[in-house]
Short mmCIF file of C-alpha atoms and ligand atoms in Angstrom, two decimals:
data_model
loop_
_atom_site.label_atom_id
_atom_site.label_comp_id
_atom_site.label_asym_id
_atom_site.label_seq_id
_atom_site.Cartn_x
_atom_site.Cartn_y
_atom_site.Cartn_z
CA MET A 1 188.69 165.25 105.06
CA SER A 2 185.83 167.04 106.79
CA SER A 3 185.15 165.57 110.18
CA ASN A 4 181.41 165.48 110.59
CA GLN A 5 181.72 164.20 114.11
CA ASP A 6 183.72 167.22 115.03
CA ILE A 7 181.23 169.62 113.51
CA ASP A 8 178.33 167.86 115.16
CA ARG A 9 180.03 168.07 118.50
CA ARG A 10 180.56 171.79 118.08
CA ASP A 11 176.96 172.34 117.09
CA PHE A 12 175.88 170.31 120.07
CA LEU A 13 178.06 172.33 122.41
CA SER A 14 176.82 175.67 121.20
CA ALA A 15 173.19 174.52 121.27
CA SER A 16 173.47 172.85 124.66
CA ALA A 17 174.92 175.97 126.17
CA GLY A 18 171.37 177.26 125.87
CA MET A 19 172.56 180.79 125.29
CA THR A 20 170.69 183.56 123.60
CA VAL A 21 172.24 185.23 120.59
CA ALA A 22 173.14 188.18 122.78
CA GLY A 23 174.79 185.83 125.24
CA ILE A 24 176.82 184.18 122.51
CA LEU A 25 177.95 187.56 121.21
CA ALA A 26 178.93 188.62 124.72
CA ALA A 27 180.85 185.39 125.27
CA GLN A 28 182.62 185.87 121.95
CA GLY A 29 183.69 189.32 123.06
CA SER A 30 185.67 188.00 126.00
CA ALA A 31 189.10 186.69 125.07
CA GLY A 32 189.39 182.95 124.71
CA ALA A 33 185.65 182.39 124.99
CA ALA A 34 184.97 178.65 124.79
CA THR A 35 181.65 178.94 122.97
CA PRO A 36 182.00 179.80 119.31
CA GLU A 37 179.41 182.06 117.75
CA LYS A 38 176.63 180.17 116.04
CA LEU A 39 177.15 180.29 112.28
CA ALA A 40 174.50 181.92 110.13
CA ILE A 41 174.30 178.68 108.15
CA ASP A 42 173.22 176.96 111.40
CA GLY A 43 170.63 179.63 112.12
CA GLY A 44 172.85 182.17 113.90
CA GLU A 45 173.06 185.89 113.24
CA LYS A 46 174.67 187.01 109.97
CA ALA A 47 178.03 188.69 110.46
CA VAL A 48 177.60 191.06 107.52
CA THR A 49 174.58 193.32 107.90
CA ALA A 50 175.95 196.61 106.51
CA THR A 51 174.91 197.33 102.95
CA SER A 52 175.94 199.78 100.29
CA THR A 53 174.54 200.88 96.96
CA LYS A 54 176.54 200.82 93.78
CA ALA A 55 176.68 204.22 92.12
CA PRO A 56 176.00 204.19 88.36
CA ARG A 57 179.19 203.35 86.49
CA PHE A 58 178.55 205.86 83.72
CA GLY A 59 177.27 209.41 83.92
CA ALA A 60 178.18 213.00 83.09
CA PRO A 61 181.84 212.52 82.06
CA GLU A 62 181.02 209.70 79.63
CA ARG A 63 177.90 211.47 78.33
CA ALA A 64 179.87 214.64 77.60
CA GLN A 65 182.37 212.74 75.44
CA LEU A 66 179.66 210.67 73.73
CA ASP A 67 177.69 213.84 72.90
CA ALA A 68 180.83 215.33 71.40
CA ALA A 69 181.44 212.17 69.39
CA ILE A 70 177.92 212.16 67.97
CA GLN A 71 178.50 215.68 66.66
CA GLN A 72 181.61 214.57 64.78
CA ASP A 73 181.46 213.65 61.14
CA ALA A 74 183.60 210.54 61.61
CA LEU A 75 183.92 207.89 64.32
CA PHE A 76 187.24 206.48 63.16
CA TYR A 77 190.18 206.26 65.58
CA TRP A 78 192.89 207.75 63.39
CA GLY A 79 193.02 211.44 64.31
CA GLY A 80 189.76 211.01 66.20
CA PRO A 81 189.13 213.68 68.85
CA GLN A 82 187.85 211.17 71.44
CA THR A 83 190.77 208.83 70.86
CA ASN A 84 193.09 211.81 71.28
CA ILE A 85 191.43 212.86 74.56
CA LEU A 86 191.67 209.27 75.80
CA LYS A 87 195.36 209.16 74.88
CA GLU A 88 196.10 212.51 76.57
CA ARG A 89 194.37 211.42 79.76
CA PHE A 90 196.09 208.04 79.68
CA GLN A 91 199.46 209.73 79.12
CA ALA A 92 198.82 212.09 82.02
CA LEU A 93 198.19 209.05 84.24
CA THR A 94 201.11 206.90 83.10
CA GLY A 95 203.61 209.13 81.30
CA LEU A 96 203.84 206.54 78.51
CA GLU A 97 204.72 208.00 75.11
CA HIS A 98 203.15 205.67 72.56
CA VAL A 99 199.52 204.71 73.20
CA MET A 100 197.41 202.50 70.94
CA THR A 101 193.73 201.98 71.64
CA CYS A 102 192.35 198.61 70.60
CA SER A 103 189.41 196.24 70.79
CA SER A 104 190.28 194.21 73.91
CA GLY A 105 192.88 193.31 76.50
CA THR A 106 193.61 190.19 74.46
CA ALA A 107 194.23 192.45 71.45
CA ALA A 108 196.51 194.72 73.52
CA LEU A 109 198.60 191.70 74.51
CA HIS A 110 198.70 190.36 70.95
CA ILE A 111 199.85 193.76 69.70
CA ALA A 112 202.54 193.82 72.41
CA VAL A 113 203.86 190.37 71.52
CA ASN A 114 203.91 191.23 67.80
CA ALA A 115 205.63 194.58 68.43
CA ALA A 116 208.17 192.83 70.68
CA GLY A 117 209.23 190.73 67.69
CA ILE A 118 208.28 187.30 69.01
CA GLN A 119 209.07 184.73 66.31
CA PRO A 120 207.91 181.12 65.79
CA GLY A 121 209.23 178.91 68.58
CA ASP A 122 210.23 181.82 70.86
CA GLU A 123 209.35 181.19 74.48
CA VAL A 124 207.40 183.64 76.58
CA ILE A 125 207.33 183.03 80.32
CA THR A 126 204.11 183.94 82.08
CA SER A 127 201.48 182.91 84.61
CA THR A 128 199.07 180.01 84.20
CA VAL A 129 196.61 181.58 86.63
CA SER A 130 195.20 184.29 84.41
CA ASP A 131 192.68 185.05 81.71
CA ILE A 132 193.52 183.05 78.59
CA GLY A 133 193.85 186.41 76.83
CA THR A 134 197.31 186.63 78.38
CA VAL A 135 198.62 183.93 76.02
CA ILE A 136 196.33 184.04 72.98
CA GLY A 137 198.57 186.57 71.22
CA VAL A 138 201.69 184.54 72.02
CA ILE A 139 200.14 181.46 70.43
CA TYR A 140 198.85 183.38 67.38
CA GLN A 141 202.39 184.67 66.77
CA GLN A 142 203.57 181.04 66.96
CA GLY A 143 205.36 181.73 70.22
CA VAL A 144 205.36 179.21 73.05
CA PRO A 145 203.85 180.14 76.43
CA VAL A 146 205.97 178.74 79.27
CA PHE A 147 204.44 178.78 82.71
CA ALA A 148 206.40 179.67 85.84
CA ASP A 149 205.07 179.25 89.34
CA LEU A 150 203.55 181.95 91.54
CA GLY A 151 204.01 183.40 94.99
CA PRO A 152 201.59 181.63 97.35
CA SER A 153 199.73 184.75 98.45
CA THR A 154 200.88 187.41 95.99
CA LEU A 155 199.38 185.32 93.16
CA THR A 156 202.00 186.85 90.84
CA LEU A 157 205.11 185.37 89.16
CA ASP A 158 207.81 184.01 91.45
CA PRO A 159 210.93 185.64 89.93
CA ALA A 160 213.20 182.75 91.01
CA ASP A 161 210.99 180.28 89.16
CA VAL A 162 210.88 182.59 86.13
CA GLU A 163 214.68 182.50 86.03
CA ARG A 164 214.66 178.69 86.32
CA HIS A 165 212.50 178.53 83.17
CA ILE A 166 214.81 180.63 80.99
CA THR A 167 216.30 178.79 78.01
CA LYS A 168 218.10 180.07 74.93
CA LYS A 169 214.69 180.30 73.25
CA THR A 170 213.22 182.65 75.88
CA LYS A 171 212.41 186.07 74.39
CA ALA A 172 209.93 187.68 76.76
CA ILE A 173 208.19 187.65 80.11
CA ILE A 174 204.56 188.64 80.57
CA ALA A 175 204.03 189.72 84.17
CA VAL A 176 200.35 189.39 85.07
CA HIS A 177 199.35 191.73 87.88
CA LEU A 178 196.66 189.31 88.95
CA ALA A 179 193.79 190.80 90.92
CA GLY A 180 195.45 194.20 90.54
CA ASN A 181 198.43 193.23 92.71
CA PRO A 182 201.72 194.54 91.26
CA SER A 183 204.21 191.80 90.38
CA ASP A 184 207.78 191.98 91.70
CA MET A 185 208.86 194.33 88.93
CA LYS A 186 212.31 195.09 90.34
CA ALA A 187 213.26 191.41 90.24
CA LEU A 188 211.58 190.79 86.87
CA ARG A 189 213.21 193.89 85.36
CA ALA A 190 216.61 192.67 86.54
CA ILE A 191 216.03 189.20 85.06
CA ALA A 192 214.80 190.68 81.77
CA ASP A 193 217.82 192.98 81.53
CA LYS A 194 220.28 190.22 82.41
CA HIS A 195 218.90 187.82 79.78
CA LYS A 196 217.91 190.50 77.22
CA LEU A 197 214.21 189.69 77.36
CA VAL A 198 211.26 191.93 76.58
CA LEU A 199 209.20 192.59 79.71
CA ILE A 200 205.47 192.94 79.03
CA GLU A 201 202.97 193.85 81.74
CA ASP A 202 199.42 192.48 81.73
CA CYS A 203 197.61 195.25 83.61
CA ALA A 204 194.11 194.07 82.60
CA GLN A 205 193.05 193.75 86.25
CA ALA A 206 195.30 196.49 87.53
CA TRP A 207 193.92 199.88 86.41
CA GLY A 208 195.33 202.46 88.85
CA ALA A 209 197.71 200.08 90.63
CA GLN A 210 201.19 201.33 91.54
CA TYR A 211 204.57 199.68 91.87
CA GLN A 212 206.61 201.54 94.50
CA GLY A 213 204.84 204.78 93.60
CA GLU A 214 205.16 204.27 89.84
CA PRO A 215 202.04 203.75 87.72
CA ILE A 216 201.57 200.08 86.81
CA GLY A 217 202.64 199.25 83.27
CA THR A 218 205.62 201.62 83.22
CA ILE A 219 208.49 199.45 84.53
CA GLY A 220 208.13 196.87 81.76
CA ASP A 221 208.82 197.63 78.10
CA ILE A 222 205.14 197.44 77.08
CA GLY A 223 201.97 197.70 79.21
CA CYS A 224 198.60 196.17 78.28
CA TRP A 225 195.19 197.04 79.69
CA SER A 226 191.68 195.61 79.22
CA LEU A 227 188.49 197.67 79.10
CA GLN A 228 186.19 194.64 79.23
CA ASN A 229 183.06 195.10 81.31
CA SER A 230 184.31 193.32 84.44
CA LYS A 231 187.43 195.50 84.70
CA HIS A 232 187.15 198.60 86.85
CA ILE A 233 187.56 201.00 83.92
CA THR A 234 185.48 199.96 80.94
CA CYS A 235 183.65 200.72 77.71
CA GLY A 236 182.09 197.25 77.53
CA ASP A 237 184.98 195.91 75.49
CA GLY A 238 188.26 197.52 74.57
CA GLY A 239 191.93 197.73 75.39
CA VAL A 240 194.97 199.98 75.56
CA VAL A 241 198.59 199.09 74.84
CA ALA A 242 201.33 201.58 75.62
CA SER A 243 205.10 201.91 75.71
CA SER A 244 207.92 204.44 75.85
CA HIS A 245 210.36 201.96 74.34
CA PRO A 246 212.14 203.47 71.28
CA VAL A 247 211.71 200.31 69.15
CA TYR A 248 208.50 198.67 70.37
CA GLY A 249 206.57 201.88 71.08
CA PRO A 250 206.31 203.12 67.48
CA LYS A 251 205.21 199.63 66.35
CA LEU A 252 202.11 199.49 68.53
CA GLN A 253 199.93 201.42 66.09
CA LEU A 254 201.06 199.26 63.16
CA CYS A 255 200.48 196.02 65.08
CA GLY A 256 196.92 197.06 65.95
CA ASP A 257 196.00 198.35 62.50
CA LYS A 258 196.88 195.69 59.92
CA GLY A 259 200.51 196.81 59.80
CA PHE A 260 199.30 199.93 58.01
CA ASN A 261 201.25 203.13 58.50
CA ARG A 262 198.55 205.77 58.10
CA THR A 263 201.06 208.58 57.69
CA ASP A 264 202.83 207.27 54.61
CA ARG A 265 200.07 204.82 53.62
CA ALA A 266 202.24 201.72 53.43
CA TRP A 267 201.84 198.25 54.88
CA GLN A 268 204.89 197.89 57.06
CA GLY A 269 204.22 194.61 58.72
CA PHE A 270 201.74 191.82 59.17
CA ALA A 271 199.05 192.25 61.78
CA THR A 272 195.32 192.00 62.19
CA ASN A 273 192.77 194.76 62.71
CA TYR A 274 192.28 195.47 66.40
CA ARG A 275 191.06 199.07 66.15
CA MET A 276 188.80 200.79 68.68
CA SER A 277 186.12 203.19 67.46
CA GLU A 278 185.53 206.75 68.65
CA THR A 279 182.35 205.88 70.55
CA GLN A 280 184.26 203.42 72.74
CA ALA A 281 187.11 205.89 73.15
CA ALA A 282 184.60 208.53 74.26
CA VAL A 283 183.36 206.31 77.08
CA VAL A 284 186.91 205.46 78.14
CA ALA A 285 187.95 209.13 78.10
CA GLY A 286 185.09 209.77 80.52
CA GLN A 287 185.91 206.72 82.63
CA LEU A 288 189.53 207.79 83.12
CA THR A 289 188.38 210.85 85.10
CA ARG A 290 187.10 208.39 87.71
CA LEU A 291 190.20 206.19 87.90
CA GLU A 292 192.04 207.68 90.86
CA GLU A 293 188.94 207.65 93.07
CA ILE A 294 188.08 204.06 92.11
CA ALA A 295 191.64 202.77 92.50
CA SER A 296 192.39 204.49 95.81
CA THR A 297 189.08 203.37 97.35
CA ARG A 298 189.57 199.75 96.31
CA ALA A 299 193.14 199.77 97.58
CA HIS A 300 192.04 201.18 100.93
CA LEU A 301 189.20 198.66 101.38
CA GLY A 302 191.32 195.64 100.46
CA ASP A 303 194.19 196.73 102.69
CA LEU A 304 191.71 197.19 105.52
CA LEU A 305 190.41 193.64 105.08
CA THR A 306 193.98 192.34 105.24
CA LYS A 307 194.60 194.26 108.45
CA GLU A 308 191.39 192.88 109.98
CA ILE A 309 192.02 189.20 109.14
CA GLN A 310 195.69 189.23 110.15
CA GLY A 311 196.57 186.37 112.48
CA ILE A 312 193.59 184.06 111.93
CA PRO A 313 195.04 180.54 112.16
CA GLY A 314 194.97 178.80 108.77
CA ILE A 315 194.12 181.96 106.80
CA ALA A 316 196.76 183.75 104.70
CA PRO A 317 195.66 187.23 103.58
CA HIS A 318 196.25 188.55 100.05
CA GLU A 319 199.92 189.56 100.15
CA VAL A 320 200.85 193.00 98.88
CA THR A 321 204.43 194.27 99.07
CA PRO A 322 204.69 197.40 101.26
CA GLY A 323 204.89 200.51 99.07
CA ASN A 324 202.78 198.96 96.30
CA ARG A 325 199.16 199.79 95.60
CA CYS A 326 196.99 196.75 94.89
CA VAL A 327 193.57 197.64 93.49
CA TYR A 328 191.99 194.27 94.33
CA TRP A 329 190.14 193.35 91.17
CA PHE A 330 189.36 190.60 93.61
CA TYR A 331 190.63 189.83 97.07
CA MET A 332 191.88 186.31 97.65
CA PHE A 333 192.88 184.69 100.92
CA ARG A 334 194.43 181.24 101.04
CA MET A 335 193.17 178.50 103.36
CA ASP A 336 195.56 175.98 104.87
CA PRO A 337 193.58 172.75 104.32
CA ALA A 338 195.21 171.16 107.39
CA ALA A 339 193.94 173.91 109.68
CA PHE A 340 190.24 173.24 109.16
CA SER A 341 187.92 170.33 109.82
CA CYS A 342 185.87 171.25 106.76
CA ASN A 343 186.73 171.48 103.09
CA ARG A 344 186.70 174.70 101.08
CA ALA A 345 183.20 174.11 99.71
CA THR A 346 181.77 173.94 103.21
CA PHE A 347 183.78 176.97 104.32
CA TYR A 348 182.47 178.84 101.30
CA LYS A 349 178.85 177.97 102.06
CA ALA A 350 179.24 179.08 105.66
CA LEU A 351 180.95 182.33 104.64
CA SER A 352 178.25 183.08 102.04
CA ALA A 353 175.57 182.47 104.64
CA GLU A 354 177.26 185.13 106.79
CA GLY A 355 176.55 187.60 103.99
CA VAL A 356 180.02 187.68 102.43
CA ALA A 357 180.12 188.02 98.63
CA CYS A 358 182.71 185.37 97.89
CA SER A 359 183.49 182.38 95.69
CA PRO A 360 185.96 179.51 95.87
CA GLY A 361 188.98 179.72 93.57
CA TYR A 362 189.24 181.70 90.36
CA ILE A 363 189.54 179.94 86.97
CA ALA A 364 188.57 176.23 87.09
CA VAL A 365 192.05 174.92 86.23
CA PRO A 366 195.39 176.53 85.35
CA LEU A 367 195.50 177.60 81.69
CA HIS A 368 197.83 174.78 80.64
CA ARG A 369 195.48 172.13 82.02
CA ASN A 370 192.72 172.98 79.54
CA GLU A 371 192.21 170.41 76.77
CA VAL A 372 193.50 172.65 73.99
CA PHE A 373 196.86 172.94 75.80
CA LEU A 374 197.07 169.30 76.89
CA ASN A 375 196.40 168.21 73.29
CA HIS A 376 198.62 170.94 71.77
CA ALA A 377 195.70 171.55 69.45
CA PHE A 378 195.57 175.36 69.12
CA PHE A 379 195.08 175.54 65.35
CA ASN A 380 192.13 173.23 64.70
CA GLY A 381 193.89 170.25 66.17
CA GLN A 382 197.41 171.21 65.07
CA TRP A 383 200.22 173.23 66.58
CA PRO A 384 202.59 174.17 63.74
CA VAL A 385 205.57 175.07 65.93
CA LYS A 386 205.48 171.64 67.54
CA ASP A 387 204.78 169.83 64.26
CA LEU A 388 207.76 171.63 62.69
CA GLY A 389 210.05 170.76 65.59
CA LEU A 390 210.48 174.39 66.74
CA THR A 391 209.44 173.44 70.27
CA ASP A 392 209.31 170.30 72.34
CA MET A 393 206.88 171.85 74.82
CA ASP A 394 204.66 169.27 76.50
CA TYR A 395 201.96 170.92 78.62
CA THR A 396 201.06 167.60 80.24
CA LYS A 397 204.45 167.79 82.01
CA GLU A 398 204.26 171.35 83.38
CA GLU A 399 204.71 171.51 87.14
CA VAL A 400 203.54 174.60 88.95
CA PRO A 401 202.45 173.36 92.39
CA GLU A 402 201.72 176.74 93.95
CA ALA A 403 199.59 177.85 90.99
CA GLU A 404 197.57 174.65 91.33
CA ALA A 405 197.24 175.11 95.09
CA ILE A 406 196.09 178.73 94.71
CA LEU A 407 193.14 177.51 92.67
CA THR A 408 192.19 174.73 95.08
CA SER A 409 192.68 176.59 98.35
CA GLY A 410 192.00 180.24 97.52
CA MET A 411 188.81 182.03 98.50
CA ARG A 412 187.86 185.06 96.46
CA VAL A 413 186.11 187.94 98.20
CA VAL A 414 184.44 190.70 96.22
CA ILE A 415 185.82 194.20 96.79
CA HIS A 416 184.01 197.07 95.13
CA GLU A 417 184.61 200.79 95.27
CA SER A 418 181.06 201.23 96.60
CA ASN A 419 181.81 199.09 99.67
CA THR A 420 182.19 200.69 103.09
CA GLU A 421 184.79 200.20 105.81
CA GLU A 422 182.02 198.75 107.97
CA GLN A 423 181.35 196.07 105.35
CA MET A 424 185.04 195.19 105.34
CA ARG A 425 185.17 194.93 109.13
CA GLN A 426 182.07 192.74 109.16
CA THR A 427 183.51 190.63 106.34
CA ALA A 428 186.64 190.12 108.43
CA HIS A 429 184.48 189.20 111.40
CA ALA A 430 182.65 186.63 109.26
CA ILE A 431 185.93 185.06 108.13
CA ARG A 432 187.16 184.93 111.73
CA LYS A 433 183.89 183.41 112.92
CA VAL A 434 183.78 180.70 110.26
CA ALA A 435 187.49 179.95 110.63
CA LYS A 436 187.11 179.59 114.37
CA HIS A 437 184.12 177.29 114.01
CA TYR A 438 185.94 174.87 111.74
CA ALA A 439 189.38 175.24 113.31
CA VAL A 440 191.19 172.00 113.99
CA SER A 441 192.07 172.36 117.65
C1 LIG B 1 190.44 190.39 81.19
C2 LIG B 1 191.84 189.95 81.10
C3 LIG B 1 192.51 189.78 79.88
C4 LIG B 1 191.82 189.87 78.56
O1 LIG B 1 191.09 191.04 78.38
P1 LIG B 1 189.85 191.05 77.34
O2 LIG B 1 189.54 192.49 77.24
O3 LIG B 1 188.76 190.25 77.97
O4 LIG B 1 190.33 190.47 76.08
C5 LIG B 1 193.86 189.47 79.88
N1 LIG B 1 194.51 189.29 81.03
C6 LIG B 1 193.92 189.39 82.23
C7 LIG B 1 194.72 189.21 83.47
C8 LIG B 1 192.55 189.71 82.30
O5 LIG B 1 191.96 189.81 83.48
#
């Protein structure tokens, strides 16, 4: 679809104008200037020149807890001082009553699905644009992930499409706050209440996000967090699952610890071992003291980028509902393919050359378009619930057009708490410059 002739003509025009870089910049400053700025990829000036240095992720708060842990006689979670400090700090941040630490975000979600009572053949509606950890627990419990479509620029579940997917087998919804952007929890809560579904929140990418002033993970029945290294609060690998629900809350510990009730020493259910050790908990306890600063900075920088790229033809900024706090685990704008003479790969190369840390898309394909889903081959080639007739799910027939389009027309921009406002403004300028260059007039 890229029109080389068009690009060549533009290059020719800007070169033939015989202007200096300063002249081009001056021309660009005047409204409606006919000569576009020369792209960095064509030898022009880079739009992003401001730099910043990442502060160390770990320091005094983590060291203090680790030192304390090393002086303990035991590093086991049950009754562990570091685990208790982590829990207290987490409770102070979220107000959630029952908190279980665990080995990963995937584990947190598996614990949640088990505690929620998902049974073989039960359907769980969620997003297909996510980490596969969102659905691993569902599949291990012999539940059936059902994928609803997403909002085009929120990248989160479209509540109307969630409702369309409800059947008499539906038991739960997992709302993924993708990129740290809160899902429409009011609508999802209403749907869950109306149809008596368990509402689980996947907050893996959303540490410190807020839904209408409420901490993320507290509107649903169970909240799940990841502490994997790429998340903005981490201990390398780990997770937290939490709930104030009177039935599911007390089950979280059992579902993360082999079903073992450590108070009366009885196995009260079937679950695997997803425990987190005291050394990991120590690091997380330290990390949590940094959360508000990290989350508020990221929110501010991402919102600033949105403000600065507002109104560029063919570019849709990351959409955040007013009153919510998105923490931008990544920032994603959507490109309207019809608005540009180039494809996304070319746009990406040009934007990178301007000094923008970006990448096209997110995961390669929606979850359900991976081979293991298309072949319904989760358990070494078999899928018991399908073989037993408990589901007639056919992932080759799933239709989620917006989710597909997000992955083919989204551009991911890195936002980091160490970034400066100047970097965001220059990033916006780069997007504007590249968009203008390739605009279909
Ligand atoms: C990272 C992530 C997970 C899984 O977390 P792990 O700690 O890697 O198991 C689940 N859901 C989402 C949205 C994630 O980003």
